[in-house]
Amino acid sequence: MPLYQQLVFPLLRRFDPETVHDLTVAALALAQRNAAGRRLLQQIRGPVPPQPVVVSGLRFPNVLGIAAGFDKEAEVAPGLAALGFGHVEVGTLTPYPQPGNPRPRIFRLPADRALINRMGFPNRGVAAALHHLRRLPRPRDFVVGVSIGKQKETPLEDAARDYLALMDAVYPFADYLALNVSSPNTPGLRALQGERYLTALLQTLVQRRAELAEQHGAVRPLWLKVAPDLTPGELAQIVAAALAAGVEAIIATNTTISRPPLRSPHRDESGGLSGAPLAPLSLELLARLRELAGPDLPLVSVGGIFTAADVAERLAAGAALVQLYTGLVYEGPQVAGRILRALAAAPQ
Ligand SMILES: Cc1cc2nc3c(=O)[nH]c(=O)nc-3n(C[C@H](O)[C@H](O)[C@H](O)COP(=O)(O)O)c2cc1C
């Protein structure tokens, strides 16, 4: 039994999950600042063979990324990369600072290897994140995506305004942009996935991307992140809208508002469920997306990934890349190294 599961996690469990998260980010920020700290992170990760892949024209050092919500303000992407993650999806950012929901708003469900969160995009606004985004190393050997969302107060009719403002601000610093229309904790946000808004929203953003590409001399891929709680009909509409607008990839999935059978005391908390119970939903959605989208549209699979076997299963089902968040909480900082070594050792 690894040290983390036996000793560290039982200790961390005594503290509020968000406090532990904030301390983890602070420790990573400290460690990534100098060569000795970065070496320490690489030692924790252990040796990993290079396993590069190209998706949306971007070169990823490996298939595994850290999902949105962990590095909300783009503070620790180099530290996460030193731990082995080939890409970091920072954010979700909103145009202005907002506090999110009252704490506590993250709950551990250890018996289920799951989390429930109802964060509601707390962040200090895009300006604070830009401070960090500007300081990211360039060129760099990892990929940084920026996840963008809408301010809680912005009416759905005006949501495009928020996404446009964020695109304008982060475009020079992001390798790709993730359009988050699927978090369950911003009231109404998921309606942007529906027929009424999605086509117009995507067309507006793709149009602005063309202008920004001209201005900055670089085309940044736009990836759309969807929820797991979609009917087959809704999913078909989303894929049609994404293909018609020219979105470069779909990320599936965000957390679920459904509640598969759960054992942990916090199972009735409201919010989005992530981790092991999300895996079957995420995998099923991935397979349906692959069918609907045809062979060419890249898919990024996220939801309940803990092991190399989980990753291999997603790749076999048609994912080009995978991401995790909850797996890091339960498996610890060695999770990426462990997965990448096992993937490299597995017969292709
Ligand atoms: C505490 C927490 C905060 C999250 N915040 C965001 C977010 O800001 N934007 C987003 O697109 N997804 C967010 N997510 C969802 C994750 O990116 C991911 O889609 C989901 O957790 C499923 O992956 P997992 O089972 O590996 O955790 C968050 C998840 C957690 C647990």
Short mmCIF file of C-alpha atoms and ligand atoms in Angstrom, two decimals:
data_model
loop_
_atom_site.label_atom_id
_atom_site.label_comp_id
_atom_site.label_asym_id
_atom_site.label_seq_id
_atom_site.Cartn_x
_atom_site.Cartn_y
_atom_site.Cartn_z
CA MET A 1 0.00 0.00 0.00
CA PRO A 2 1.63 3.28 -1.02
CA LEU A 3 2.59 5.84 1.59
CA TYR A 4 0.05 8.40 0.41
CA GLN A 5 -3.00 6.17 0.85
CA GLN A 6 -1.77 4.69 4.11
CA LEU A 7 -0.47 7.75 5.91
CA VAL A 8 -0.90 11.04 4.12
CA PHE A 9 -4.53 10.82 2.98
CA PRO A 10 -5.81 9.64 6.41
CA LEU A 11 -4.10 12.71 7.88
CA LEU A 12 -5.37 15.13 5.24
CA ARG A 13 -8.89 13.76 5.69
CA ARG A 14 -9.07 15.43 9.06
CA PHE A 15 -9.06 18.85 7.40
CA ASP A 16 -11.57 20.66 5.22
CA PRO A 17 -10.97 19.57 1.58
CA GLU A 18 -10.74 23.13 0.28
CA THR A 19 -8.16 24.04 2.93
CA VAL A 20 -6.10 21.01 1.92
CA HIS A 21 -6.46 22.02 -1.72
CA ASP A 22 -5.30 25.57 -1.02
CA LEU A 23 -2.30 24.28 0.94
CA THR A 24 -1.44 21.88 -1.89
CA VAL A 25 -1.51 24.75 -4.38
CA ALA A 26 0.66 26.86 -2.06
CA ALA A 27 3.17 23.99 -1.70
CA LEU A 28 3.30 23.47 -5.48
CA ALA A 29 3.76 27.20 -6.04
CA LEU A 30 6.69 27.21 -3.63
CA ALA A 31 8.26 24.06 -5.07
CA GLN A 32 8.04 25.16 -8.70
CA ARG A 33 9.87 28.42 -7.97
CA ASN A 34 13.38 27.00 -7.95
CA ALA A 35 15.35 24.15 -9.50
CA ALA A 36 15.61 22.17 -6.25
CA GLY A 37 11.85 22.31 -5.75
CA ARG A 38 11.18 21.26 -9.32
CA ARG A 39 13.61 18.36 -8.91
CA LEU A 40 11.75 17.28 -5.80
CA LEU A 41 8.47 17.23 -7.74
CA GLN A 42 10.13 15.21 -10.50
CA GLN A 43 11.44 12.76 -7.90
CA ILE A 44 7.93 12.33 -6.53
CA ARG A 45 6.74 11.66 -10.08
CA GLY A 46 9.58 9.24 -10.84
CA PRO A 47 10.95 8.46 -14.31
CA VAL A 48 8.50 8.69 -17.19
CA PRO A 49 9.33 7.91 -20.80
CA PRO A 50 8.28 10.53 -23.36
CA GLN A 51 4.95 9.59 -24.97
CA PRO A 52 4.10 12.59 -27.15
CA VAL A 53 0.79 12.99 -28.95
CA VAL A 54 -0.48 15.74 -31.25
CA VAL A 55 -4.06 16.94 -30.79
CA SER A 56 -5.57 20.03 -32.45
CA GLY A 57 -2.13 20.75 -33.83
CA LEU A 58 -0.64 21.00 -30.32
CA ARG A 59 2.15 18.73 -29.14
CA PHE A 60 1.36 17.13 -25.79
CA PRO A 61 4.18 15.32 -23.92
CA ASN A 62 1.70 12.61 -22.93
CA VAL A 63 -2.04 11.92 -22.95
CA LEU A 64 -2.72 12.81 -19.29
CA GLY A 65 -3.80 16.26 -18.14
CA ILE A 66 -5.15 17.84 -14.99
CA ALA A 67 -8.80 18.79 -15.36
CA ALA A 68 -10.19 22.30 -14.88
CA GLY A 69 -10.84 23.53 -11.37
CA PHE A 70 -7.60 22.40 -9.72
CA ASP A 71 -5.38 25.29 -10.82
CA LYS A 72 -8.12 27.89 -10.91
CA GLU A 73 -5.91 30.93 -11.32
CA ALA A 74 -3.03 29.47 -13.33
CA GLU A 75 -0.67 29.50 -10.36
CA VAL A 76 0.87 26.04 -10.48
CA ALA A 77 0.92 24.71 -14.05
CA PRO A 78 4.73 24.24 -14.05
CA GLY A 79 4.53 22.36 -10.74
CA LEU A 80 1.77 20.09 -12.06
CA ALA A 81 3.81 19.50 -15.22
CA ALA A 82 6.81 18.52 -13.05
CA LEU A 83 4.52 15.93 -11.41
CA GLY A 84 3.99 14.45 -14.88
CA PHE A 85 0.82 16.04 -16.22
CA GLY A 86 1.24 16.81 -19.90
CA HIS A 87 -1.38 19.50 -19.89
CA VAL A 88 -3.08 21.70 -17.34
CA GLU A 89 -6.52 23.14 -17.92
CA VAL A 90 -6.52 26.25 -15.73
CA GLY A 91 -9.67 28.08 -14.60
CA THR A 92 -12.58 28.19 -14.89
CA LEU A 93 -12.12 31.96 -15.08
CA THR A 94 -14.81 34.61 -15.11
CA PRO A 95 -14.35 38.23 -16.21
CA TYR A 96 -14.58 39.72 -12.72
CA PRO A 97 -13.81 38.47 -9.22
CA GLN A 98 -16.58 36.44 -7.61
CA PRO A 99 -16.70 34.64 -4.27
CA GLY A 100 -18.45 31.42 -5.33
CA ASN A 101 -20.80 29.61 -2.97
CA PRO A 102 -20.48 29.68 0.82
CA ARG A 103 -18.04 27.18 2.35
CA PRO A 104 -17.94 24.25 2.92
CA ARG A 105 -18.42 23.54 -0.75
CA ILE A 106 -16.22 20.50 -1.41
CA PHE A 107 -17.05 17.17 0.27
CA ARG A 108 -15.06 13.93 0.30
CA LEU A 109 -16.88 10.65 -0.20
CA PRO A 110 -13.97 8.26 0.54
CA ALA A 111 -16.00 5.05 0.55
CA ASP A 112 -17.05 5.93 -2.99
CA ARG A 113 -13.71 7.41 -4.15
CA ALA A 114 -15.68 10.49 -5.07
CA LEU A 115 -16.10 14.20 -4.34
CA ILE A 116 -19.11 16.46 -4.41
CA ASN A 117 -18.38 20.12 -5.07
CA ARG A 118 -20.51 23.21 -5.40
CA MET A 119 -17.73 25.75 -5.78
CA GLY A 120 -19.54 28.10 -8.19
CA PHE A 121 -16.39 29.43 -9.91
CA PRO A 122 -14.76 31.33 -7.03
CA ASN A 123 -11.88 33.28 -8.57
CA ARG A 124 -10.28 36.69 -8.45
CA GLY A 125 -11.26 37.39 -12.04
CA VAL A 126 -9.31 37.16 -15.24
CA ALA A 127 -6.96 40.01 -14.33
CA ALA A 128 -5.53 38.03 -11.41
CA ALA A 129 -5.05 34.95 -13.57
CA LEU A 130 -3.37 37.01 -16.29
CA HIS A 131 -0.72 37.96 -13.78
CA HIS A 132 0.20 34.25 -13.57
CA LEU A 133 -0.45 33.38 -17.22
CA ARG A 134 2.02 36.04 -18.33
CA ARG A 135 4.72 34.46 -16.19
CA LEU A 136 4.38 30.94 -17.55
CA PRO A 137 7.59 29.72 -19.20
CA ARG A 138 7.70 30.06 -22.97
CA PRO A 139 8.49 27.97 -24.87
CA ARG A 140 7.38 25.21 -22.53
CA ASP A 141 7.23 21.43 -22.63
CA PHE A 142 3.63 21.19 -21.39
CA VAL A 143 0.32 22.53 -22.69
CA VAL A 144 -1.80 25.11 -20.90
CA GLY A 145 -5.50 25.34 -21.69
CA VAL A 146 -7.63 28.09 -20.19
CA SER A 147 -11.19 27.26 -19.17
CA ILE A 148 -13.61 30.17 -19.43
CA GLY A 149 -17.11 30.59 -18.06
CA LYS A 150 -19.68 33.22 -17.31
CA GLN A 151 -20.11 35.44 -14.30
CA LYS A 152 -22.88 34.21 -12.02
CA GLU A 153 -24.94 37.38 -12.54
CA THR A 154 -24.65 37.56 -16.32
CA PRO A 155 -27.98 36.63 -17.92
CA LEU A 156 -27.81 33.74 -20.38
CA GLU A 157 -28.77 36.09 -23.22
CA ASP A 158 -25.54 38.05 -22.57
CA ALA A 159 -23.28 35.08 -21.82
CA ALA A 160 -21.38 35.47 -25.10
CA ARG A 161 -20.15 38.83 -23.85
CA ASP A 162 -18.34 37.17 -20.92
CA TYR A 163 -16.78 34.45 -23.07
CA LEU A 164 -15.66 37.04 -25.63
CA ALA A 165 -14.07 39.27 -22.99
CA LEU A 166 -12.22 36.28 -21.55
CA MET A 167 -11.09 35.07 -24.97
CA ASP A 168 -9.71 38.50 -25.78
CA ALA A 169 -7.84 38.65 -22.48
CA VAL A 170 -6.26 35.20 -22.36
CA TYR A 171 -5.80 34.47 -26.06
CA PRO A 172 -2.08 35.32 -26.23
CA PHE A 173 -1.27 33.11 -23.23
CA ALA A 174 -3.45 30.02 -23.74
CA ASP A 175 -2.48 27.04 -25.91
CA TYR A 176 -6.16 26.15 -26.17
CA LEU A 177 -9.41 27.56 -24.80
CA ALA A 178 -11.96 25.36 -23.03
CA LEU A 179 -15.50 26.66 -23.24
CA ASN A 180 -17.16 25.61 -20.01
CA VAL A 181 -20.91 25.45 -20.46
CA SER A 182 -21.35 22.45 -18.20
CA SER A 183 -20.59 23.23 -14.56
CA PRO A 184 -23.64 22.47 -12.43
CA ASN A 185 -22.86 25.14 -9.85
CA THR A 186 -23.53 28.32 -11.81
CA PRO A 187 -27.31 28.62 -12.09
CA GLY A 188 -28.47 28.27 -15.69
CA LEU A 189 -25.00 27.73 -17.15
CA ARG A 190 -25.80 24.30 -18.53
CA ALA A 191 -28.69 25.77 -20.53
CA LEU A 192 -25.96 27.16 -22.81
CA GLN A 193 -25.53 23.57 -24.04
CA GLY A 194 -29.10 23.66 -25.33
CA GLU A 195 -30.37 24.37 -28.82
CA ARG A 196 -31.59 27.81 -27.86
CA TYR A 197 -28.10 29.20 -27.12
CA LEU A 198 -25.32 26.87 -28.22
CA THR A 199 -25.19 27.35 -31.98
CA ALA A 200 -25.21 31.14 -31.75
CA LEU A 201 -22.69 31.13 -28.90
CA LEU A 202 -20.23 28.85 -30.70
CA GLN A 203 -20.54 30.76 -33.95
CA THR A 204 -19.87 34.04 -32.19
CA LEU A 205 -16.81 32.64 -30.45
CA VAL A 206 -15.39 30.95 -33.55
CA GLN A 207 -15.85 34.21 -35.43
CA ARG A 208 -13.95 36.13 -32.74
CA ARG A 209 -11.28 33.46 -32.74
CA ALA A 210 -10.70 34.13 -36.46
CA GLU A 211 -10.13 37.82 -35.65
CA LEU A 212 -7.81 37.01 -32.76
CA ALA A 213 -5.89 34.50 -34.87
CA GLU A 214 -5.29 37.23 -37.42
CA GLN A 215 -4.25 39.70 -34.74
CA HIS A 216 -1.89 37.35 -32.89
CA GLY A 217 -0.75 35.23 -35.82
CA ALA A 218 -1.81 31.99 -34.13
CA VAL A 219 -4.97 29.88 -34.19
CA ARG A 220 -5.85 28.71 -30.68
CA PRO A 221 -8.10 25.64 -30.66
CA LEU A 222 -11.53 26.00 -29.05
CA TRP A 223 -12.63 22.96 -27.06
CA LEU A 224 -16.14 22.54 -25.70
CA LYS A 225 -16.66 20.93 -22.28
CA VAL A 226 -19.96 19.11 -21.80
CA ALA A 227 -21.93 17.66 -18.90
CA PRO A 228 -22.55 13.95 -18.38
CA ASP A 229 -26.26 14.51 -17.74
CA LEU A 230 -27.45 14.86 -21.34
CA THR A 231 -30.11 12.92 -23.17
CA PRO A 232 -29.07 11.22 -26.43
CA GLY A 233 -31.04 13.90 -28.31
CA GLU A 234 -29.30 16.76 -26.50
CA LEU A 235 -25.91 15.19 -27.14
CA ALA A 236 -26.65 14.80 -30.85
CA GLN A 237 -27.57 18.48 -31.04
CA ILE A 238 -24.40 19.51 -29.25
CA VAL A 239 -22.21 17.49 -31.60
CA ALA A 240 -24.01 18.92 -34.62
CA ALA A 241 -23.56 22.48 -33.30
CA ALA A 242 -19.88 21.87 -32.48
CA LEU A 243 -19.12 20.40 -35.89
CA ALA A 244 -21.05 23.11 -37.71
CA ALA A 245 -19.29 25.91 -35.84
CA GLY A 246 -15.85 24.33 -36.23
CA VAL A 247 -14.99 23.65 -32.61
CA GLU A 248 -11.75 21.60 -32.51
CA ALA A 249 -12.52 19.12 -29.72
CA ILE A 250 -15.06 18.09 -27.10
CA ILE A 251 -14.12 17.51 -23.46
CA ALA A 252 -16.41 15.02 -21.73
CA THR A 253 -17.34 15.29 -18.96
CA ASN A 254 -17.91 17.76 -16.19
CA THR A 255 -19.31 16.56 -12.83
CA THR A 256 -22.74 14.93 -12.66
CA ILE A 257 -25.83 16.15 -10.85
CA SER A 258 -27.14 12.58 -10.89
CA ARG A 259 -26.59 10.39 -7.84
CA PRO A 260 -25.68 6.81 -8.63
CA PRO A 261 -25.88 4.66 -5.45
CA LEU A 262 -23.37 6.08 -2.94
CA ARG A 263 -22.28 4.93 0.51
CA SER A 264 -20.59 7.96 2.07
CA PRO A 265 -22.29 10.23 4.63
CA HIS A 266 -21.98 13.30 2.38
CA ARG A 267 -23.86 11.67 -0.51
CA ASP A 268 -26.84 14.02 -0.21
CA GLU A 269 -24.86 17.25 -0.48
CA SER A 270 -25.86 19.30 -3.48
CA GLY A 271 -23.40 19.95 -6.27
CA GLY A 272 -21.50 18.01 -8.89
CA LEU A 273 -20.28 14.47 -8.25
CA SER A 274 -16.83 13.45 -9.53
CA GLY A 275 -14.59 10.39 -9.19
CA ALA A 276 -15.29 6.66 -9.46
CA PRO A 277 -19.11 6.82 -9.64
CA LEU A 278 -18.81 9.19 -12.62
CA ALA A 279 -16.61 6.79 -14.61
CA PRO A 280 -19.37 4.67 -16.22
CA LEU A 281 -21.33 7.79 -17.24
CA SER A 282 -18.24 9.46 -18.67
CA LEU A 283 -17.20 6.34 -20.58
CA GLU A 284 -20.68 5.85 -22.01
CA LEU A 285 -20.87 9.46 -23.12
CA LEU A 286 -17.44 9.16 -24.73
CA ALA A 287 -18.58 6.16 -26.77
CA ARG A 288 -21.73 7.99 -27.85
CA LEU A 289 -19.75 11.09 -28.76
CA ARG A 290 -17.35 9.02 -30.85
CA GLU A 291 -20.27 7.53 -32.74
CA LEU A 292 -21.97 10.89 -33.28
CA ALA A 293 -18.87 12.87 -34.20
CA GLY A 294 -17.29 10.38 -36.58
CA PRO A 295 -13.63 9.42 -36.40
CA ASP A 296 -12.00 12.83 -36.79
CA LEU A 297 -13.12 15.13 -33.99
CA PRO A 298 -10.70 14.79 -31.05
CA LEU A 299 -12.34 13.86 -27.75
CA VAL A 300 -10.89 14.50 -24.30
CA SER A 301 -12.19 12.07 -21.69
CA VAL A 302 -12.48 13.07 -18.04
CA GLY A 303 -14.43 11.59 -15.14
CA GLY A 304 -13.38 8.87 -12.72
CA ILE A 305 -9.87 8.19 -14.00
CA PHE A 306 -7.53 6.73 -11.36
CA THR A 307 -5.32 4.16 -13.11
CA ALA A 308 -3.53 3.36 -16.36
CA ALA A 309 -6.24 0.78 -17.07
CA ASP A 310 -8.85 3.56 -16.85
CA VAL A 311 -6.80 5.64 -19.29
CA ALA A 312 -6.32 2.72 -21.69
CA GLU A 313 -10.07 2.09 -21.65
CA ARG A 314 -10.80 5.72 -22.62
CA LEU A 315 -8.18 5.69 -25.37
CA ALA A 316 -9.68 2.47 -26.72
CA ALA A 317 -13.11 4.11 -26.70
CA GLY A 318 -11.82 6.92 -28.88
CA ALA A 319 -10.30 9.55 -26.58
CA ALA A 320 -7.24 11.42 -27.82
CA LEU A 321 -6.41 12.76 -24.35
CA VAL A 322 -7.61 12.17 -20.79
CA GLN A 323 -7.79 14.34 -17.70
CA LEU A 324 -8.31 13.76 -14.00
CA TYR A 325 -8.97 15.72 -10.84
CA THR A 326 -10.47 13.46 -8.15
CA GLY A 327 -7.84 10.79 -8.89
CA LEU A 328 -5.16 13.17 -7.64
CA VAL A 329 -7.01 13.65 -4.34
CA TYR A 330 -7.29 9.91 -3.65
CA GLU A 331 -4.10 8.61 -5.28
CA GLY A 332 -1.77 11.45 -4.34
CA PRO A 333 0.97 13.33 -6.19
CA GLN A 334 2.49 10.16 -7.66
CA VAL A 335 -0.63 9.41 -9.67
CA ALA A 336 0.56 10.84 -13.00
CA GLY A 337 3.97 9.14 -12.86
CA ARG A 338 2.39 5.84 -11.92
CA ILE A 339 -0.14 6.02 -14.77
CA LEU A 340 2.41 7.11 -17.37
CA ARG A 341 4.89 4.36 -16.46
CA ALA A 342 2.19 1.71 -16.64
CA LEU A 343 0.95 3.04 -19.98
CA ALA A 344 4.46 2.98 -21.42
CA ALA A 345 4.94 -0.59 -20.21
CA ALA A 346 1.61 -1.85 -21.57
CA PRO A 347 1.62 -3.65 -24.92
CA GLN A 348 0.36 -1.24 -27.59
C1 LIG B 1 -13.40 20.85 -6.60
C2 LIG B 1 -13.67 20.78 -8.07
C3 LIG B 1 -13.72 21.95 -8.82
C4 LIG B 1 -13.97 21.91 -10.19
N1 LIG B 1 -13.98 23.07 -10.91
C5 LIG B 1 -14.16 23.02 -12.26
C6 LIG B 1 -14.13 24.20 -13.02
O1 LIG B 1 -13.88 25.30 -12.53
N2 LIG B 1 -14.35 24.08 -14.37
C7 LIG B 1 -14.60 22.89 -14.98
O2 LIG B 1 -14.78 22.83 -16.20
N3 LIG B 1 -14.62 21.75 -14.26
C8 LIG B 1 -14.41 21.78 -12.93
N4 LIG B 1 -14.43 20.62 -12.20
C9 LIG B 1 -14.72 19.34 -12.90
C10 LIG B 1 -13.45 18.60 -13.30
O3 LIG B 1 -12.70 19.37 -14.20
C11 LIG B 1 -13.80 17.24 -13.93
O4 LIG B 1 -14.53 17.47 -15.12
C12 LIG B 1 -14.62 16.36 -13.01
O5 LIG B 1 -14.19 16.49 -11.68
C13 LIG B 1 -14.55 14.89 -13.40
O6 LIG B 1 -13.24 14.40 -13.34
P1 LIG B 1 -12.69 13.54 -12.07
O7 LIG B 1 -13.68 12.44 -11.84
O8 LIG B 1 -11.34 13.07 -12.50
O9 LIG B 1 -12.61 14.49 -10.93
C14 LIG B 1 -14.18 20.65 -10.83
C15 LIG B 1 -14.12 19.47 -10.08
C16 LIG B 1 -13.86 19.51 -8.72
C17 LIG B 1 -13.81 18.21 -7.94
#
